[in-house]
CSV table of C-alpha atoms in Angstrom, one decimal:
chain,number,residue,atom,x,y,z
S,193,MET,CA,29.6,70.1,102.5
S,194,ILE,CA,25.9,70.7,103.2
S,195,CYS,CA,23.3,69.2,100.8
S,196,VAL,CA,20.3,71.5,100.8
S,197,GLU,CA,18.2,69.2,98.8
S,198,THR,CA,18.3,66.3,101.3
S,199,GLN,CA,19.0,68.1,104.6
S,200,HIS,CA,16.8,71.2,104.4
S,201,PHE,CA,14.0,69.6,102.4
S,202,ASN,CA,14.0,66.0,103.6
S,203,LEU,CA,10.3,65.7,104.4
S,204,ASN,CA,9.4,67.8,101.2
S,205,ARG,CA,11.5,65.3,99.2
S,206,PHE,CA,9.5,62.4,100.6
S,207,LEU,CA,6.2,64.0,99.8
S,208,LEU,CA,7.3,65.0,96.3
S,209,LEU,CA,8.6,61.5,95.6
S,210,ALA,CA,5.1,60.2,96.6
S,211,ILE,CA,3.5,62.1,93.7
S,212,GLY,CA,6.4,61.8,91.3
S,213,LEU,CA,7.5,65.4,91.3
S,214,TRP,CA,10.9,65.3,93.0
S,215,PRO,CA,13.1,67.4,90.6
S,216,TYR,CA,16.1,65.1,91.0
S,217,GLN,CA,16.5,61.5,89.6
S,218,ARG,CA,13.7,61.8,87.0
S,219,SER,CA,13.3,58.1,86.1
S,220,LYS,CA,10.7,56.6,83.8
S,221,PHE,CA,8.9,55.3,86.8
S,222,SER,CA,8.6,58.8,88.3
S,223,GLN,CA,7.4,60.1,85.0
S,224,LEU,CA,4.7,57.4,84.8
S,225,GLN,CA,3.8,58.1,88.4
S,226,ALA,CA,3.4,61.8,87.7
S,227,THR,CA,1.3,61.1,84.6
S,228,LEU,CA,-1.0,58.8,86.7
S,229,CYS,CA,-1.4,61.3,89.5
S,230,PHE,CA,-2.1,64.1,87.1
S,231,GLY,CA,-4.6,61.9,85.2
S,232,ILE,CA,-6.5,61.0,88.4
S,233,LEU,CA,-6.8,64.7,89.4
S,234,THR,CA,-7.8,65.8,85.9
S,235,SER,CA,-10.4,63.1,85.4
S,236,PHE,CA,-12.2,63.9,88.6
S,237,VAL,CA,-12.6,67.5,87.5
S,238,VAL,CA,-13.9,66.3,84.1
S,239,PHE,CA,-16.4,63.9,85.8
S,240,GLN,CA,-17.7,66.8,87.8
S,241,LEU,CA,-18.2,69.1,84.8
S,242,THR,CA,-20.0,66.3,82.8
S,243,ALA,CA,-22.8,66.6,85.3
S,244,LEU,CA,-23.7,69.9,83.6
S,245,ILE,CA,-24.4,67.9,80.5
S,246,THR,CA,-26.8,65.3,81.9
S,247,THR,CA,-28.6,67.4,84.5
S,248,LYS,CA,-30.8,70.4,84.1
S,249,CYS,CA,-28.7,73.5,84.8
S,250,THR,CA,-30.1,75.9,87.3
S,251,VAL,CA,-28.1,78.7,88.9
S,252,ASP,CA,-28.1,76.8,92.2
S,253,PHE,CA,-26.9,73.6,90.5
S,254,ILE,CA,-24.2,75.4,88.6
S,255,ILE,CA,-22.9,77.0,91.8
S,256,LYS,CA,-23.0,73.6,93.5
S,257,VAL,CA,-20.9,72.0,90.8
S,258,PHE,CA,-18.3,74.8,90.4
S,259,SER,CA,-17.9,75.2,94.1
S,260,THR,CA,-16.2,71.8,94.2
S,261,ALA,CA,-14.9,71.5,90.7
S,262,LEU,CA,-12.8,74.6,91.0
S,263,VAL,CA,-11.3,73.4,94.3
S,264,PHE,CA,-10.1,70.2,92.5
S,265,ASN,CA,-9.0,72.3,89.6
S,266,PHE,CA,-6.9,74.2,92.1
S,267,TYR,CA,-5.1,70.9,92.7
S,268,VAL,CA,-4.6,70.4,88.9
S,269,ILE,CA,-3.1,73.9,88.5
S,270,ILE,CA,-0.6,73.5,91.3
S,271,TYR,CA,0.4,70.0,90.2
S,272,SER,CA,0.9,71.1,86.5
S,273,MET,CA,2.7,74.3,87.6
S,274,PHE,CA,5.3,72.4,89.5
S,275,TRP,CA,5.6,69.6,87.0
S,276,ILE,CA,6.3,72.0,84.1
S,277,ASN,CA,8.8,73.9,86.1
S,278,THR,CA,10.7,71.0,87.6
S,279,HIS,CA,14.0,72.0,86.1
S,280,HIS,CA,13.5,75.6,87.4
S,281,VAL,CA,13.0,74.2,90.9
S,282,ARG,CA,16.2,72.2,90.6
S,283,ASN,CA,18.0,75.4,89.6
S,284,LEU,CA,16.6,77.2,92.6
S,285,LEU,CA,17.8,74.4,94.9
S,286,GLU,CA,21.2,74.5,93.3
S,287,GLN,CA,21.4,78.2,94.0
S,288,LEU,CA,20.6,77.6,97.6
S,289,HIS,CA,23.2,74.8,97.7
S,290,CYS,CA,25.9,77.2,96.4
S,291,ILE,CA,25.0,79.9,98.8
S,292,CYS,CA,25.0,77.5,101.8
S,293,ASN,CA,28.3,75.9,100.9
S,294,ASN,CA,30.0,79.3,100.6
S,295,LEU,CA,29.3,80.1,104.2
S,296,LYS,CA,32.4,79.8,106.5
S,297,ASP,CA,31.6,81.9,109.5
S,298,GLU,CA,30.1,80.0,112.4
S,299,ASN,CA,27.6,82.7,113.1
S,300,GLU,CA,26.4,82.7,109.5
S,301,LEU,CA,26.0,78.9,109.6
S,302,ALA,CA,24.0,79.2,112.9
S,303,ILE,CA,21.7,81.8,111.2
S,304,PHE,CA,21.2,79.4,108.2
S,305,LYS,CA,20.6,76.5,110.6
S,306,LYS,CA,17.8,78.5,112.4
S,307,TYR,CA,15.9,79.0,109.2
S,308,GLU,CA,16.4,75.4,108.2
S,309,ASN,CA,14.7,74.4,111.4
S,310,ASN,CA,11.9,76.8,110.6
S,311,ILE,CA,11.4,75.1,107.3
S,312,ARG,CA,11.1,71.7,108.9
S,313,ARG,CA,8.8,73.0,111.6
S,314,CYS,CA,6.4,74.5,109.0
S,315,THR,CA,6.5,71.3,106.9
S,316,VAL,CA,5.6,69.1,109.8
S,317,ILE,CA,2.7,71.5,110.8
S,318,PHE,CA,1.2,71.6,107.3
S,319,THR,CA,1.7,67.9,106.8
S,320,SER,CA,-0.1,67.1,110.1
S,321,PHE,CA,-2.9,69.5,109.1
S,322,ALA,CA,-3.2,67.8,105.7
S,323,ILE,CA,-3.4,64.3,107.3
S,324,CYS,CA,-6.2,65.5,109.5
S,325,CYS,CA,-8.1,66.9,106.5
S,326,VAL,CA,-7.7,63.7,104.5
S,327,PHE,CA,-8.9,61.7,107.5
S,328,ILE,CA,-12.0,63.9,107.8
S,329,PHE,CA,-12.6,63.8,104.0
S,330,THR,CA,-12.3,60.0,104.0
S,331,LEU,CA,-14.5,59.6,107.0
S,332,LEU,CA,-17.4,61.8,105.8
S,333,PRO,CA,-18.7,59.3,103.2
S,334,ILE,CA,-18.6,56.3,105.5
S,335,TRP,CA,-19.8,58.1,108.7
S,336,PRO,CA,-23.5,57.5,107.9
S,337,GLN,CA,-22.6,53.8,107.4
S,338,ILE,CA,-21.0,53.7,110.8
S,339,LEU,CA,-24.2,55.2,112.2
S,340,GLY,CA,-26.2,52.8,110.1
S,341,THR,CA,-24.9,49.8,111.9
S,342,ILE,CA,-26.5,51.2,115.1
S,343,LEU,CA,-29.6,52.8,113.6
S,344,TYR,CA,-30.3,50.0,111.1
S,345,ILE,CA,-30.5,52.2,108.0
S,346,ASN,CA,-30.5,50.3,104.7
S,347,GLU,CA,-27.7,50.6,102.2
S,348,SER,CA,-29.6,52.6,99.5
S,349,GLN,CA,-30.5,55.2,102.1
S,350,LEU,CA,-26.9,55.4,103.2
S,351,GLN,CA,-25.6,55.9,99.7
S,352,SER,CA,-28.1,58.6,99.0
S,353,HIS,CA,-26.8,60.5,102.0
S,354,THR,CA,-23.1,60.1,101.3
S,355,ILE,CA,-22.8,61.5,97.8
S,356,GLN,CA,-21.9,65.2,98.5
S,357,ILE,CA,-19.8,65.9,95.4
S,358,VAL,CA,-21.8,66.0,92.1
S,359,THR,CA,-20.3,63.8,89.5
S,360,GLU,CA,-21.4,62.0,86.3
S,361,TYR,CA,-19.5,58.8,85.3
S,362,PHE,CA,-22.1,57.7,82.8
S,363,VAL,CA,-22.6,54.5,84.8
S,364,ASP,CA,-24.9,53.2,87.5
S,365,GLN,CA,-23.5,55.2,90.5
S,366,GLU,CA,-25.2,52.9,93.0
S,367,LYS,CA,-23.7,49.8,91.4
S,368,TYR,CA,-20.2,51.2,91.2
S,369,TYR,CA,-20.5,53.3,94.3
S,370,TYR,CA,-17.4,51.9,96.0
S,371,LEU,CA,-15.3,52.4,92.9
S,372,ILE,CA,-16.4,56.0,92.7
S,373,LEU,CA,-15.7,56.4,96.4
S,374,LEU,CA,-12.2,54.9,95.8
S,375,HIS,CA,-11.6,57.4,93.0
S,376,THR,CA,-12.7,60.3,95.2
S,377,ASP,CA,-10.5,59.2,98.1
S,378,ALA,CA,-7.5,58.8,95.8
S,379,VAL,CA,-8.1,62.4,94.5
S,380,PHE,CA,-8.3,63.7,98.1
S,381,CYS,CA,-5.0,62.0,99.1
S,382,ILE,CA,-3.1,63.0,95.9
S,383,GLY,CA,-4.5,66.6,96.1
S,384,ALA,CA,-3.7,67.0,99.8
S,385,THR,CA,-0.2,65.6,99.2
S,386,THR,CA,0.2,68.0,96.2
S,387,LEU,CA,-0.9,71.1,98.2
S,388,THR,CA,1.4,70.2,101.1
S,389,ALA,CA,4.5,69.1,99.2
S,390,ILE,CA,4.5,72.0,96.7
S,391,GLY,CA,3.2,74.6,99.1
S,392,THR,CA,5.9,73.8,101.8
S,393,MET,CA,8.6,73.5,99.0
S,394,LEU,CA,7.8,77.1,97.8
S,395,LEU,CA,7.4,78.3,101.4
S,396,GLY,CA,10.8,76.7,102.2
S,397,CYS,CA,12.3,78.7,99.4
S,398,ALA,CA,10.8,81.9,100.8
S,399,ILE,CA,12.0,81.1,104.3
S,400,HIS,CA,15.5,80.5,102.8
S,401,ALA,CA,15.3,83.9,101.1
S,402,CYS,CA,14.5,85.5,104.5
S,403,GLY,CA,17.5,83.7,106.0
S,404,ILE,CA,19.8,85.0,103.2
S,405,PHE,CA,18.5,88.5,103.8
S,406,LYS,CA,19.4,88.0,107.4
S,407,LEU,CA,22.9,86.9,106.4
S,408,ALA,CA,23.2,90.1,104.3
S,409,SER,CA,22.1,92.2,107.3
S,410,TYR,CA,24.6,90.4,109.5
S,411,ARG,CA,27.4,91.0,107.1
S,412,MET,CA,26.4,94.7,106.9
S,413,GLU,CA,26.6,95.0,110.6
S,414,GLN,CA,30.1,93.4,110.6
S,415,ILE,CA,31.4,96.1,108.3
S,416,MET,CA,31.8,98.7,111.1
S,417,THR,CA,32.7,96.6,114.2
S,418,THR,CA,34.6,98.0,117.1
S,419,GLU,CA,37.6,95.8,116.2
S,420,MET,CA,37.7,97.3,112.8
S,421,ILE,CA,37.7,100.9,114.1
S,422,LYS,CA,40.5,100.1,116.6
S,423,ASN,CA,42.7,98.6,113.9
S,424,ILE,CA,45.6,101.1,113.5
S,425,ASN,CA,46.9,99.7,110.3
S,426,LEU,CA,45.2,101.9,107.7
S,427,LYS,CA,46.2,99.7,104.7
S,428,ASN,CA,44.8,96.5,106.4
S,429,ARG,CA,41.7,98.4,107.5
S,430,ALA,CA,41.0,99.4,103.9
S,431,MET,CA,41.4,95.9,102.6
S,432,ILE,CA,39.1,94.5,105.3
S,433,TYR,CA,36.5,97.2,104.5
S,434,ASN,CA,36.6,96.3,100.8
S,435,LYS,CA,36.3,92.5,101.6
S,436,LYS,CA,33.4,92.8,104.0
S,437,ILE,CA,31.4,95.3,101.9
S,438,PHE,CA,32.0,93.0,98.9
S,439,TYR,CA,30.6,90.0,100.8
S,440,ALA,CA,27.6,91.9,102.0
S,441,VAL,CA,26.7,93.2,98.5
S,442,GLU,CA,27.4,89.8,96.9
S,443,ILE,CA,25.0,87.9,99.1
S,444,HIS,CA,22.4,90.7,98.8
S,445,CYS,CA,22.6,90.4,95.0
S,446,LYS,CA,22.3,86.6,95.2
S,447,VAL,CA,19.1,86.7,97.2
S,448,ILE,CA,17.5,89.3,94.9
S,449,LYS,CA,18.4,87.1,91.9
S,450,PHE,CA,17.0,84.0,93.7
S,451,ILE,CA,13.7,85.7,94.5
S,452,ASN,CA,13.3,87.1,91.0
S,453,ALA,CA,13.9,83.6,89.6
S,454,LEU,CA,11.3,82.2,91.9
S,455,VAL,CA,8.6,84.7,91.0
S,456,SER,CA,9.3,84.8,87.2
S,457,ASN,CA,9.2,81.0,86.8
S,458,PHE,CA,5.8,80.7,88.5
S,459,GLU,CA,4.3,84.1,87.7
S,460,GLY,CA,1.6,82.9,85.4
S,461,SER,CA,0.6,80.0,87.7
S,462,PHE,CA,0.5,82.3,90.7
S,463,LEU,CA,-1.8,84.6,88.9
S,464,LEU,CA,-4.2,81.7,88.0
S,465,LEU,CA,-4.1,80.5,91.6
S,466,ILE,CA,-5.0,83.9,92.9
S,467,MET,CA,-8.0,84.1,90.5
S,468,PHE,CA,-9.2,80.6,91.3
S,469,GLY,CA,-8.6,81.2,95.0
S,470,VAL,CA,-10.9,84.2,95.1
S,471,ILE,CA,-13.6,82.5,93.1
S,472,CYS,CA,-13.4,79.3,95.2
S,473,LEU,CA,-13.6,81.1,98.4
S,474,SER,CA,-16.7,83.0,97.2
S,475,LEU,CA,-18.6,80.0,96.0
S,476,ASN,CA,-17.7,77.8,99.0
S,477,ILE,CA,-18.7,80.4,101.5
S,478,PHE,CA,-22.0,80.6,99.7
S,479,ALA,CA,-22.2,76.8,99.9
S,480,ILE,CA,-21.6,76.9,103.6
S,481,PHE,CA,-24.5,79.2,104.2
S,482,ARG,CA,-26.7,77.3,101.8
S,483,ASN,CA,-26.1,73.9,103.4
S,484,ALA,CA,-26.4,75.3,106.9
S,485,SER,CA,-29.9,76.6,106.0
S,486,LEU,CA,-30.8,73.2,104.5
S,487,GLY,CA,-29.4,71.3,107.5
S,488,ASN,CA,-27.0,69.3,105.3
S,489,LYS,CA,-24.2,68.7,107.9
S,490,GLU,CA,-21.9,66.5,105.7
S,491,ALA,CA,-21.9,69.1,102.9
S,492,PHE,CA,-21.4,71.9,105.4
S,493,VAL,CA,-18.3,70.2,106.8
S,494,LEU,CA,-17.0,69.5,103.4
S,495,HIS,CA,-17.3,73.1,102.1
S,496,PHE,CA,-16.0,74.5,105.4
S,497,LEU,CA,-12.8,72.4,105.0
S,498,TYR,CA,-12.5,73.7,101.4
S,499,VAL,CA,-12.7,77.3,102.7
S,500,LEU,CA,-10.3,76.6,105.6
S,501,VAL,CA,-7.6,75.0,103.3
S,502,ILE,CA,-7.8,77.8,100.6
S,503,PHE,CA,-7.8,80.5,103.3
S,504,LEU,CA,-4.8,79.1,105.1
S,505,TYR,CA,-3.0,78.5,101.7
S,506,MET,CA,-3.5,82.2,100.8
S,507,LEU,CA,-2.5,83.4,104.2
S,508,ALA,CA,0.7,81.4,104.3
S,509,ALA,CA,1.7,82.6,100.8
S,510,ASN,CA,1.0,86.2,101.6
S,511,TYR,CA,2.6,86.0,105.0
S,512,ALA,CA,5.8,84.7,103.4
S,513,GLY,CA,5.7,87.6,100.9
S,514,GLN,CA,5.3,90.0,103.8
S,515,GLU,CA,8.3,88.5,105.6
S,516,ILE,CA,10.5,88.9,102.5
S,517,LEU,CA,9.3,92.5,102.3
S,518,ASN,CA,10.2,93.1,105.9
S,519,TYR,CA,13.6,91.4,105.7
S,520,SER,CA,14.6,93.3,102.6
S,521,ALA,CA,13.6,96.6,104.2
S,522,HIS,CA,15.7,95.6,107.3
S,523,ILE,CA,18.9,95.7,105.2
S,524,TYR,CA,18.2,99.4,104.4
S,525,PHE,CA,17.9,100.3,108.1
S,526,ILE,CA,21.0,98.3,108.9
S,527,ALA,CA,23.0,100.1,106.2
S,528,TYR,CA,21.6,103.4,107.4
S,529,ASN,CA,22.5,102.9,111.0
S,530,VAL,CA,26.0,101.6,110.7
S,531,ARG,CA,28.8,104.0,111.5
S,532,TRP,CA,29.5,104.6,107.8
S,533,TYR,CA,31.1,108.0,108.6
S,534,ASN,CA,34.1,106.2,110.1
S,535,ALA,CA,34.7,104.3,106.9
S,536,PRO,CA,37.0,105.4,104.1
S,537,LEU,CA,35.3,107.6,101.4
S,538,HIS,CA,35.2,104.8,98.7
S,539,VAL,CA,33.4,102.5,101.3
S,540,GLN,CA,30.9,105.2,102.1
S,541,LYS,CA,30.1,105.4,98.4
S,542,MET,CA,29.5,101.6,98.2
S,543,ILE,CA,27.2,101.8,101.3
S,544,LEU,CA,25.4,104.7,99.6
S,545,LEU,CA,24.6,102.4,96.6
S,546,ILE,CA,23.0,99.9,99.0
S,547,LEU,CA,21.0,102.7,100.6
S,548,GLN,CA,19.7,103.8,97.2
S,549,ARG,CA,18.8,100.2,96.3
S,550,GLY,CA,17.1,99.6,99.7
S,551,SER,CA,15.1,102.8,99.5
S,552,LYS,CA,13.0,101.1,96.8
S,553,THR,CA,10.4,98.6,98.1
S,554,PHE,CA,11.3,95.1,97.2
S,555,SER,CA,8.3,92.7,97.0
S,556,LEU,CA,7.1,89.6,95.2
S,557,ASN,CA,5.2,91.3,92.4
S,558,ILE,CA,2.8,89.1,90.4
S,559,ALA,CA,2.3,90.4,86.8
S,560,GLY,CA,2.4,93.9,88.1
S,561,LEU,CA,-1.0,93.4,89.7
S,562,PHE,CA,-0.4,91.9,93.1
S,563,ALA,CA,2.4,92.5,95.6
S,564,ILE,CA,2.3,89.4,97.8
S,565,SER,CA,1.9,90.7,101.3
S,566,LEU,CA,-0.7,90.8,104.2
S,567,GLU,CA,-2.2,93.8,102.5
S,568,CYS,CA,-2.8,91.7,99.4
S,569,PHE,CA,-4.3,88.9,101.5
S,570,ALA,CA,-6.7,91.4,103.1
S,571,MET,CA,-7.6,92.7,99.6
S,572,LEU,CA,-8.2,89.2,98.2
S,573,THR,CA,-10.3,88.2,101.3
S,574,LYS,CA,-12.4,91.4,100.9
S,575,ALA,CA,-12.9,90.6,97.2
S,576,SER,CA,-14.1,87.1,98.0
S,577,MET,CA,-16.6,88.3,100.6
S,578,SER,CA,-17.8,90.9,98.1
S,579,TYR,CA,-18.5,88.3,95.4
S,580,PHE,CA,-20.1,86.1,98.0
S,581,THR,CA,-22.4,88.9,99.0
S,582,VAL,CA,-23.4,89.4,95.4
S,583,ILE,CA,-24.2,85.7,94.9
S,584,TYR,CA,-26.1,85.4,98.1
S,585,THR,CA,-28.2,88.5,97.3
S,586,MET,CA,-29.0,87.2,93.8
S,587,GLN,CA,-30.2,83.9,95.3
S,588,GLN,CA,-32.6,85.5,97.8
């Protein structure tokens, strides 16, 4: 028996356990851990927004605050989205578990194994990228201090150069500088782990959906094999036809049900993420140009990493949606190209049902507004650049 939860999502399990969101074995400690992580993420957003209370609000200052606050709010939305829907995630994993354990054919198991390896490869790549980003984020505040040991810059000058994120803790920020820095680094680590763990978990579900679509295509191809046509026993041939067409339709229905459950459980959160993603991209692209003109290298690198992370997150999500769209369309072409005319009449009618179902485009539709695909990614990127152009023009 194959355990999807531990074999296919082993690294994802480790990352989710680190932030208290693994959907199995929900102990009191994991609930306390999740509450603590969520509190740290939320408090950092609050301490950024409180700066609007104590500081004179200009358009430039508001953009500076929201360009970072919305990025960390991005973490909060993703974390709370997964935390609230933990039981739904467990149900999705159980569906995959049932589908996987019903596979008996060696070729089908090999197909499933291939997509399992793809999940692990993607998780390792995104985890490595997250580690690099956290390393850079952590290094940025102490980099001037490293240079200060060589250039003999005093501590007050160093601290004035290292604070790139506007916050208001209602305390002396120079006196409690290292505590504030510790809070900031903790948020970066938890946020990066959240993005990586949840993002790769959902991406893994999408890759599994593509693998199940591939299994449905494989079973469709096996309906009209050469051995089937050469079988002279008409009664046995009809029985095998019925059995194979049933297996193909069954797994196709299961993957449709799985994807619909995935989208419906996270639909509201996905919509919020799309909205915040477009706004974050616009504001941080503006911040990149702003800090480049002012010569603020540390802030430039910080906002560049924000844009890079959000851009890659949106690209990965929309690319996964495009792959699901392509794999679902492939079943239609397979059903159309098999030698259905050699099958009995009742089997031809069943294949016709699959053709009618496949003629309708199947996609990950979010609230009837966005169909997750590369076209959607291009549209969102274009919208972000348009908003950036408006902001940049207004500030000139």
